[in-house]
Amino acid sequence: MSRTPLIAGNWKMNKTIAEAEAFVQGLLPRIATAEYAEIAVCAPFTALQAIVDSTRGTLLETYAQNVHQETSGAFTGEISIAMIDELDVHGSVIGHSERREYFNETDEALADKAIALLEAGLKVIVCVGETDAEREAGEMESKLRSQLEAGLAKVPDDRLGEIVVAYEPIWAIGTGKTATPEQAQQACAFVRTVLAERSAEQAQLTRVLYGGSVKPDNAAELLGLPDVDGALVGGASLDPADFAAIIEGARP
């Protein structure tokens, strides 16, 4: 089945509004003919409005890096789905390993976020992945299964294909290490296998991204794997030329 690649850049805690606008102006001419892929940047909350306004009518979509699952309330410092929806963003990343590790996000909270985003008509990228210790202990599959089963528990079977899953080997994020093509394919295929236990049809619709030190020089090989439908790009997405080169790697 043909699945449109999604190349999403996760900026993390980088770029002021001015820096974000400069990035957009540097990227847009480079991706003007990249209709073969969906392209997004996952930006800090402060830059979302500026990016949305600067990219209307272009191929570049804008995602938040997190949202809160409740519609409103006494959650100091949090941002609701309605608040990002009002900005005309296209979706949000949830469950990034850094959110899980540093901010104690749970699969149960992610389950609430995933269905709330879907019901609001926004796109969802759910991150899953194992640590180096878990991989060495042979626990990669059990870790991915538990994250997928708990994190997508509230998504109806017939809507699983609307979810994007980003497999990010935690040991390869920001370390310079990259999973081998065989490791990336194995993990992404396993993600699809778990989803197929709920709906074989929807599993074939679900896009599975690879995220972990994706760079211009390894993008084409990784994106050419049969069960890798795009990339969640970290550090290399901060430079418009590098990010454009990675997007080019998805060209058929």
PDB file of C-alpha atoms in Angstrom:
ATOM      1  CA  MET A   1       0.000   0.000   0.000  1.00  0.00           C
ATOM      2  CA  SER A   2       1.216   3.474  -0.873  1.00  0.00           C
ATOM      3  CA  ARG A   3       1.544   5.765   2.137  1.00  0.00           C
ATOM      4  CA  THR A   4       2.509   9.417   1.667  1.00  0.00           C
ATOM      5  CA  PRO A   5       5.796  10.032   3.514  1.00  0.00           C
ATOM      6  CA  LEU A   6       5.733  12.507   6.395  1.00  0.00           C
ATOM      7  CA  ILE A   7       8.932  14.364   7.226  1.00  0.00           C
ATOM      8  CA  ALA A   8       8.527  16.258  10.500  1.00  0.00           C
ATOM      9  CA  GLY A   9      11.192  18.411  12.114  1.00  0.00           C
ATOM     10  CA  ASN A  10      11.106  18.509  15.908  1.00  0.00           C
ATOM     11  CA  TRP A  11      12.822  21.705  16.997  1.00  0.00           C
ATOM     12  CA  LYS A  12      12.545  20.979  20.731  1.00  0.00           C
ATOM     13  CA  MET A  13      13.445  24.066  22.825  1.00  0.00           C
ATOM     14  CA  ASN A  14      15.066  25.961  19.962  1.00  0.00           C
ATOM     15  CA  LYS A  15      14.294  29.044  17.874  1.00  0.00           C
ATOM     16  CA  THR A  16      12.802  32.381  18.812  1.00  0.00           C
ATOM     17  CA  ILE A  17      10.031  33.811  16.652  1.00  0.00           C
ATOM     18  CA  ALA A  18      12.563  35.718  14.545  1.00  0.00           C
ATOM     19  CA  GLU A  19      14.704  32.601  14.102  1.00  0.00           C
ATOM     20  CA  ALA A  20      11.652  30.531  13.183  1.00  0.00           C
ATOM     21  CA  GLU A  21      10.572  33.038  10.546  1.00  0.00           C
ATOM     22  CA  ALA A  22      14.088  33.123   9.089  1.00  0.00           C
ATOM     23  CA  PHE A  23      14.080  29.318   8.923  1.00  0.00           C
ATOM     24  CA  VAL A  24      10.748  29.287   7.089  1.00  0.00           C
ATOM     25  CA  GLN A  25      11.974  31.777   4.513  1.00  0.00           C
ATOM     26  CA  GLY A  26      15.063  29.634   3.978  1.00  0.00           C
ATOM     27  CA  LEU A  27      13.106  26.397   3.670  1.00  0.00           C
ATOM     28  CA  LEU A  28      10.091  27.278   1.524  1.00  0.00           C
ATOM     29  CA  PRO A  29      11.977  27.827  -1.765  1.00  0.00           C
ATOM     30  CA  ARG A  30      13.751  24.502  -1.242  1.00  0.00           C
ATOM     31  CA  ILE A  31      10.522  22.483  -0.886  1.00  0.00           C
ATOM     32  CA  ALA A  32       8.325  24.242  -3.442  1.00  0.00           C
ATOM     33  CA  THR A  33       8.097  21.091  -5.596  1.00  0.00           C
ATOM     34  CA  ALA A  34       8.114  18.470  -2.834  1.00  0.00           C
ATOM     35  CA  GLU A  35       4.501  17.364  -3.330  1.00  0.00           C
ATOM     36  CA  TYR A  36       5.602  13.745  -2.866  1.00  0.00           C
ATOM     37  CA  ALA A  37       5.736  14.206   0.919  1.00  0.00           C
ATOM     38  CA  GLU A  38       3.917  15.860   3.769  1.00  0.00           C
ATOM     39  CA  ILE A  39       6.267  18.251   5.566  1.00  0.00           C
ATOM     40  CA  ALA A  40       5.916  19.702   9.039  1.00  0.00           C
ATOM     41  CA  VAL A  41       7.844  21.524  11.721  1.00  0.00           C
ATOM     42  CA  CYS A  42       7.065  20.907  15.387  1.00  0.00           C
ATOM     43  CA  ALA A  43       7.810  24.271  16.953  1.00  0.00           C
ATOM     44  CA  PRO A  44       7.796  25.834  20.429  1.00  0.00           C
ATOM     45  CA  PHE A  45       4.435  27.285  21.447  1.00  0.00           C
ATOM     46  CA  THR A  46       5.720  30.853  21.155  1.00  0.00           C
ATOM     47  CA  ALA A  47       6.554  30.448  17.454  1.00  0.00           C
ATOM     48  CA  LEU A  48       3.443  28.573  16.306  1.00  0.00           C
ATOM     49  CA  GLN A  49       1.359  31.571  15.258  1.00  0.00           C
ATOM     50  CA  ALA A  50       4.214  33.198  13.343  1.00  0.00           C
ATOM     51  CA  ILE A  51       4.957  29.981  11.442  1.00  0.00           C
ATOM     52  CA  VAL A  52       1.293  29.367  10.609  1.00  0.00           C
ATOM     53  CA  ASP A  53       0.972  32.903   9.262  1.00  0.00           C
ATOM     54  CA  SER A  54       4.203  32.606   7.252  1.00  0.00           C
ATOM     55  CA  THR A  55       3.303  29.282   5.644  1.00  0.00           C
ATOM     56  CA  ARG A  56      -0.342  29.623   4.608  1.00  0.00           C
ATOM     57  CA  GLY A  57      -0.798  28.221   1.120  1.00  0.00           C
ATOM     58  CA  THR A  58       2.533  26.352   1.186  1.00  0.00           C
ATOM     59  CA  LEU A  59       3.458  22.698   1.645  1.00  0.00           C
ATOM     60  CA  LEU A  60       4.773  23.276   5.176  1.00  0.00           C
ATOM     61  CA  GLU A  61       2.500  22.299   8.066  1.00  0.00           C
ATOM     62  CA  THR A  62       2.880  23.391  11.690  1.00  0.00           C
ATOM     63  CA  TYR A  63       2.686  21.067  14.697  1.00  0.00           C
ATOM     64  CA  ALA A  64       2.945  21.708  18.425  1.00  0.00           C
ATOM     65  CA  GLN A  65       5.390  19.642  20.472  1.00  0.00           C
ATOM     66  CA  ASN A  66       2.891  18.762  23.203  1.00  0.00           C
ATOM     67  CA  VAL A  67      -0.617  19.544  24.465  1.00  0.00           C
ATOM     68  CA  HIS A  68      -2.559  18.941  27.655  1.00  0.00           C
ATOM     69  CA  GLN A  69      -5.375  16.425  27.541  1.00  0.00           C
ATOM     70  CA  GLU A  70      -7.923  18.475  29.511  1.00  0.00           C
ATOM     71  CA  THR A  71      -9.999  21.158  27.811  1.00  0.00           C
ATOM     72  CA  SER A  72      -9.317  23.757  30.536  1.00  0.00           C
ATOM     73  CA  GLY A  73      -8.650  24.038  34.234  1.00  0.00           C
ATOM     74  CA  ALA A  74      -6.102  24.597  36.972  1.00  0.00           C
ATOM     75  CA  PHE A  75      -3.052  23.326  35.077  1.00  0.00           C
ATOM     76  CA  THR A  76      -0.562  26.151  35.390  1.00  0.00           C
ATOM     77  CA  GLY A  77       1.799  26.445  32.452  1.00  0.00           C
ATOM     78  CA  GLU A  78      -0.096  23.975  30.233  1.00  0.00           C
ATOM     79  CA  ILE A  79      -1.621  24.542  26.782  1.00  0.00           C
ATOM     80  CA  SER A  80      -4.941  23.017  25.695  1.00  0.00           C
ATOM     81  CA  ILE A  81      -5.879  21.566  22.338  1.00  0.00           C
ATOM     82  CA  ALA A  82      -8.389  24.376  21.792  1.00  0.00           C
ATOM     83  CA  MET A  83      -5.596  26.908  22.274  1.00  0.00           C
ATOM     84  CA  ILE A  84      -3.410  25.414  19.540  1.00  0.00           C
ATOM     85  CA  ASP A  85      -6.412  24.729  17.302  1.00  0.00           C
ATOM     86  CA  GLU A  86      -7.268  28.412  17.444  1.00  0.00           C
ATOM     87  CA  LEU A  87      -3.867  29.138  15.887  1.00  0.00           C
ATOM     88  CA  ASP A  88      -4.696  26.888  12.887  1.00  0.00           C
ATOM     89  CA  VAL A  89      -1.891  24.446  13.639  1.00  0.00           C
ATOM     90  CA  HIS A  90      -2.260  21.089  11.939  1.00  0.00           C
ATOM     91  CA  GLY A  91      -1.475  18.757  14.838  1.00  0.00           C
ATOM     92  CA  SER A  92       0.862  17.848  17.660  1.00  0.00           C
ATOM     93  CA  VAL A  93       3.598  15.436  18.650  1.00  0.00           C
ATOM     94  CA  ILE A  94       2.843  13.608  21.890  1.00  0.00           C
ATOM     95  CA  GLY A  95       4.840  11.215  24.030  1.00  0.00           C
ATOM     96  CA  HIS A  96       8.332  12.189  22.923  1.00  0.00           C
ATOM     97  CA  SER A  97      10.905  10.326  24.985  1.00  0.00           C
ATOM     98  CA  GLU A  98      12.124  13.588  26.503  1.00  0.00           C
ATOM     99  CA  ARG A  99       8.593  14.364  27.695  1.00  0.00           C
ATOM    100  CA  ARG A 100       8.358  10.901  29.188  1.00  0.00           C
ATOM    101  CA  GLU A 101      11.791  11.023  30.846  1.00  0.00           C
ATOM    102  CA  TYR A 102      11.995  14.618  32.078  1.00  0.00           C
ATOM    103  CA  PHE A 103       8.325  15.417  32.670  1.00  0.00           C
ATOM    104  CA  ASN A 104       7.010  12.023  33.738  1.00  0.00           C
ATOM    105  CA  GLU A 105       4.394  11.717  30.995  1.00  0.00           C
ATOM    106  CA  THR A 106       2.537   8.420  31.168  1.00  0.00           C
ATOM    107  CA  ASP A 107       0.993   6.220  28.496  1.00  0.00           C
ATOM    108  CA  GLU A 108      -2.365   6.786  30.182  1.00  0.00           C
ATOM    109  CA  ALA A 109      -2.095  10.561  29.716  1.00  0.00           C
ATOM    110  CA  LEU A 110      -1.047  10.006  26.118  1.00  0.00           C
ATOM    111  CA  ALA A 111      -4.123   7.891  25.524  1.00  0.00           C
ATOM    112  CA  ASP A 112      -6.272  10.854  26.568  1.00  0.00           C
ATOM    113  CA  LYS A 113      -4.237  13.248  24.423  1.00  0.00           C
ATOM    114  CA  ALA A 114      -4.392  11.053  21.330  1.00  0.00           C
ATOM    115  CA  ILE A 115      -8.171  10.708  21.260  1.00  0.00           C
ATOM    116  CA  ALA A 116      -8.720  14.353  22.217  1.00  0.00           C
ATOM    117  CA  LEU A 117      -6.552  15.513  19.305  1.00  0.00           C
ATOM    118  CA  LEU A 118      -8.339  13.207  16.882  1.00  0.00           C
ATOM    119  CA  GLU A 119     -11.750  14.373  18.044  1.00  0.00           C
ATOM    120  CA  ALA A 120     -10.626  17.982  17.556  1.00  0.00           C
ATOM    121  CA  GLY A 121      -9.729  17.181  13.956  1.00  0.00           C
ATOM    122  CA  LEU A 122      -5.983  17.576  14.487  1.00  0.00           C
ATOM    123  CA  LYS A 123      -3.194  15.257  13.396  1.00  0.00           C
ATOM    124  CA  VAL A 124      -1.302  13.162  15.930  1.00  0.00           C
ATOM    125  CA  ILE A 125       2.263  11.848  16.029  1.00  0.00           C
ATOM    126  CA  VAL A 126       2.663   9.383  18.904  1.00  0.00           C
ATOM    127  CA  CYS A 127       6.272   8.597  19.854  1.00  0.00           C
ATOM    128  CA  VAL A 128       7.430   5.204  21.075  1.00  0.00           C
ATOM    129  CA  GLY A 129      10.874   3.746  21.634  1.00  0.00           C
ATOM    130  CA  GLU A 130      13.243   1.801  23.840  1.00  0.00           C
ATOM    131  CA  THR A 131      16.384   2.715  25.768  1.00  0.00           C
ATOM    132  CA  ASP A 132      19.807   1.229  25.141  1.00  0.00           C
ATOM    133  CA  ALA A 133      19.469  -0.961  28.252  1.00  0.00           C
ATOM    134  CA  GLU A 134      16.073  -2.236  27.131  1.00  0.00           C
ATOM    135  CA  ARG A 135      17.386  -3.120  23.683  1.00  0.00           C
ATOM    136  CA  GLU A 136      20.421  -4.890  25.140  1.00  0.00           C
ATOM    137  CA  ALA A 137      18.105  -6.870  27.418  1.00  0.00           C
ATOM    138  CA  GLY A 138      16.007  -8.003  24.444  1.00  0.00           C
ATOM    139  CA  GLU A 139      13.030  -5.938  25.579  1.00  0.00           C
ATOM    140  CA  MET A 140      12.550  -3.759  22.494  1.00  0.00           C
ATOM    141  CA  GLU A 141       9.388  -5.507  21.331  1.00  0.00           C
ATOM    142  CA  SER A 142       7.778  -5.724  24.766  1.00  0.00           C
ATOM    143  CA  LYS A 143       8.466  -2.026  25.377  1.00  0.00           C
ATOM    144  CA  LEU A 144       6.965  -0.971  22.029  1.00  0.00           C
ATOM    145  CA  ARG A 145       3.957  -3.221  22.524  1.00  0.00           C
ATOM    146  CA  SER A 146       3.191  -1.820  25.979  1.00  0.00           C
ATOM    147  CA  GLN A 147       3.525   1.781  24.784  1.00  0.00           C
ATOM    148  CA  LEU A 148       1.319   1.196  21.736  1.00  0.00           C
ATOM    149  CA  GLU A 149      -1.351  -0.756  23.576  1.00  0.00           C
ATOM    150  CA  ALA A 150      -1.633   1.752  26.432  1.00  0.00           C
ATOM    151  CA  GLY A 151      -1.034   4.947  24.452  1.00  0.00           C
ATOM    152  CA  LEU A 152      -3.582   4.105  21.739  1.00  0.00           C
ATOM    153  CA  ALA A 153      -6.093   2.392  24.017  1.00  0.00           C
ATOM    154  CA  LYS A 154      -8.799   5.021  23.489  1.00  0.00           C
ATOM    155  CA  VAL A 155      -8.371   5.362  19.721  1.00  0.00           C
ATOM    156  CA  PRO A 156     -11.112   3.339  17.972  1.00  0.00           C
ATOM    157  CA  ASP A 157      -9.845   0.482  15.810  1.00  0.00           C
ATOM    158  CA  ASP A 158     -11.297   2.090  12.687  1.00  0.00           C
ATOM    159  CA  ARG A 159      -9.340   5.315  13.294  1.00  0.00           C
ATOM    160  CA  LEU A 160      -5.907   3.810  13.911  1.00  0.00           C
ATOM    161  CA  GLY A 161      -4.880   4.710  10.367  1.00  0.00           C
ATOM    162  CA  GLU A 162      -5.240   8.392  11.219  1.00  0.00           C
ATOM    163  CA  ILE A 163      -2.509   8.141  13.838  1.00  0.00           C
ATOM    164  CA  VAL A 164       1.157   8.574  12.932  1.00  0.00           C
ATOM    165  CA  VAL A 165       3.555   6.534  15.072  1.00  0.00           C
ATOM    166  CA  ALA A 166       7.156   7.720  15.386  1.00  0.00           C
ATOM    167  CA  TYR A 167       9.590   5.009  16.424  1.00  0.00           C
ATOM    168  CA  GLU A 168      12.520   6.679  18.143  1.00  0.00           C
ATOM    169  CA  PRO A 169      15.231   4.457  19.591  1.00  0.00           C
ATOM    170  CA  ILE A 170      16.071   6.541  22.641  1.00  0.00           C
ATOM    171  CA  TRP A 171      19.700   5.462  22.414  1.00  0.00           C
ATOM    172  CA  ALA A 172      19.948   7.166  18.998  1.00  0.00           C
ATOM    173  CA  ILE A 173      18.434  10.552  19.867  1.00  0.00           C
ATOM    174  CA  GLY A 174      21.032  13.288  19.837  1.00  0.00           C
ATOM    175  CA  THR A 175      23.832  10.774  20.347  1.00  0.00           C
ATOM    176  CA  GLY A 176      25.038  10.559  16.776  1.00  0.00           C
ATOM    177  CA  LYS A 177      24.156   6.864  16.821  1.00  0.00           C
ATOM    178  CA  THR A 178      21.667   5.690  14.235  1.00  0.00           C
ATOM    179  CA  ALA A 179      19.835   2.418  14.061  1.00  0.00           C
ATOM    180  CA  THR A 180      21.028   0.322  11.157  1.00  0.00           C
ATOM    181  CA  PRO A 181      18.530   0.047   8.305  1.00  0.00           C
ATOM    182  CA  GLU A 182      17.829  -3.493   9.476  1.00  0.00           C
ATOM    183  CA  GLN A 183      17.123  -2.329  13.039  1.00  0.00           C
ATOM    184  CA  ALA A 184      14.890   0.514  11.838  1.00  0.00           C
ATOM    185  CA  GLN A 185      12.913  -1.759   9.524  1.00  0.00           C
ATOM    186  CA  GLN A 186      12.547  -4.439  12.184  1.00  0.00           C
ATOM    187  CA  ALA A 187      11.173  -1.993  14.754  1.00  0.00           C
ATOM    188  CA  CYS A 188       8.847  -0.152  12.383  1.00  0.00           C
ATOM    189  CA  ALA A 189       7.519  -3.444  10.998  1.00  0.00           C
ATOM    190  CA  PHE A 190       6.882  -4.611  14.559  1.00  0.00           C
ATOM    191  CA  VAL A 191       4.896  -1.432  15.268  1.00  0.00           C
ATOM    192  CA  ARG A 192       2.709  -2.255  12.281  1.00  0.00           C
ATOM    193  CA  THR A 193       2.339  -5.860  13.462  1.00  0.00           C
ATOM    194  CA  VAL A 194       1.030  -4.711  16.842  1.00  0.00           C
ATOM    195  CA  LEU A 195      -1.462  -2.372  15.181  1.00  0.00           C
ATOM    196  CA  ALA A 196      -2.558  -5.150  12.815  1.00  0.00           C
ATOM    197  CA  GLU A 197      -3.668  -7.196  15.808  1.00  0.00           C
ATOM    198  CA  ARG A 198      -6.422  -4.604  16.173  1.00  0.00           C
ATOM    199  CA  SER A 199      -7.071  -3.941  12.468  1.00  0.00           C
ATOM    200  CA  ALA A 200      -5.025  -5.283   9.565  1.00  0.00           C
ATOM    201  CA  GLU A 201      -6.584  -2.719   7.228  1.00  0.00           C
ATOM    202  CA  GLN A 202      -5.855   0.248   9.489  1.00  0.00           C
ATOM    203  CA  ALA A 203      -2.300  -0.958  10.159  1.00  0.00           C
ATOM    204  CA  GLN A 204      -1.608  -0.668   6.438  1.00  0.00           C
ATOM    205  CA  LEU A 205      -2.861   2.929   6.490  1.00  0.00           C
ATOM    206  CA  THR A 206      -0.828   3.951   9.542  1.00  0.00           C
ATOM    207  CA  ARG A 207       2.366   5.836   8.814  1.00  0.00           C
ATOM    208  CA  VAL A 208       5.340   4.777  10.921  1.00  0.00           C
ATOM    209  CA  LEU A 209       8.196   7.259  11.112  1.00  0.00           C
ATOM    210  CA  TYR A 210      11.790   6.659  12.143  1.00  0.00           C
ATOM    211  CA  GLY A 211      13.358   9.191  14.496  1.00  0.00           C
ATOM    212  CA  GLY A 212      16.914   9.018  15.736  1.00  0.00           C
ATOM    213  CA  SER A 213      19.825  11.046  14.308  1.00  0.00           C
ATOM    214  CA  VAL A 214      18.313  11.250  10.817  1.00  0.00           C
ATOM    215  CA  LYS A 215      20.676  13.275   8.615  1.00  0.00           C
ATOM    216  CA  PRO A 216      20.997  14.150   4.917  1.00  0.00           C
ATOM    217  CA  ASP A 217      23.518  11.371   4.352  1.00  0.00           C
ATOM    218  CA  ASN A 218      21.360   8.547   5.768  1.00  0.00           C
ATOM    219  CA  ALA A 219      17.852   9.810   5.004  1.00  0.00           C
ATOM    220  CA  ALA A 220      17.334   8.195   1.596  1.00  0.00           C
ATOM    221  CA  GLU A 221      18.380   4.750   2.822  1.00  0.00           C
ATOM    222  CA  LEU A 222      16.158   4.910   5.893  1.00  0.00           C
ATOM    223  CA  LEU A 223      13.195   6.367   4.007  1.00  0.00           C
ATOM    224  CA  GLY A 224      13.469   3.648   1.380  1.00  0.00           C
ATOM    225  CA  LEU A 225      12.700   0.887   3.868  1.00  0.00           C
ATOM    226  CA  PRO A 226       9.345  -0.824   3.308  1.00  0.00           C
ATOM    227  CA  ASP A 227       7.843  -0.034   6.720  1.00  0.00           C
ATOM    228  CA  VAL A 228       9.411   3.407   7.238  1.00  0.00           C
ATOM    229  CA  ASP A 229       6.955   6.056   6.060  1.00  0.00           C
ATOM    230  CA  GLY A 230       8.918   9.152   6.967  1.00  0.00           C
ATOM    231  CA  ALA A 231      11.095  10.648   9.658  1.00  0.00           C
ATOM    232  CA  LEU A 232      10.875  12.615  12.876  1.00  0.00           C
ATOM    233  CA  VAL A 233      14.016  14.725  12.567  1.00  0.00           C
ATOM    234  CA  GLY A 234      15.728  16.371  15.520  1.00  0.00           C
ATOM    235  CA  GLY A 235      18.940  18.381  15.253  1.00  0.00           C
ATOM    236  CA  ALA A 236      19.152  18.271  11.462  1.00  0.00           C
ATOM    237  CA  SER A 237      15.755  19.979  11.206  1.00  0.00           C
ATOM    238  CA  LEU A 238      17.168  23.193  12.674  1.00  0.00           C
ATOM    239  CA  ASP A 239      18.974  24.035   9.443  1.00  0.00           C
ATOM    240  CA  PRO A 240      16.789  24.636   6.374  1.00  0.00           C
ATOM    241  CA  ALA A 241      19.339  23.237   3.937  1.00  0.00           C
ATOM    242  CA  ASP A 242      19.832  20.035   5.937  1.00  0.00           C
ATOM    243  CA  PHE A 243      16.102  19.602   6.481  1.00  0.00           C
ATOM    244  CA  ALA A 244      15.416  20.117   2.776  1.00  0.00           C
ATOM    245  CA  ALA A 245      18.058  17.517   1.921  1.00  0.00           C
ATOM    246  CA  ILE A 246      16.338  15.010   4.205  1.00  0.00           C
ATOM    247  CA  ILE A 247      12.987  15.760   2.575  1.00  0.00           C
ATOM    248  CA  GLU A 248      14.619  15.165  -0.800  1.00  0.00           C
ATOM    249  CA  GLY A 249      15.497  11.697   0.472  1.00  0.00           C
ATOM    250  CA  ALA A 250      11.790  10.836   0.400  1.00  0.00           C
ATOM    251  CA  ARG A 251      11.466  11.598  -3.295  1.00  0.00           C
ATOM    252  CA  PRO A 252      10.306   8.467  -5.160  1.00  0.00           C
TER     253      PRO A 252
END
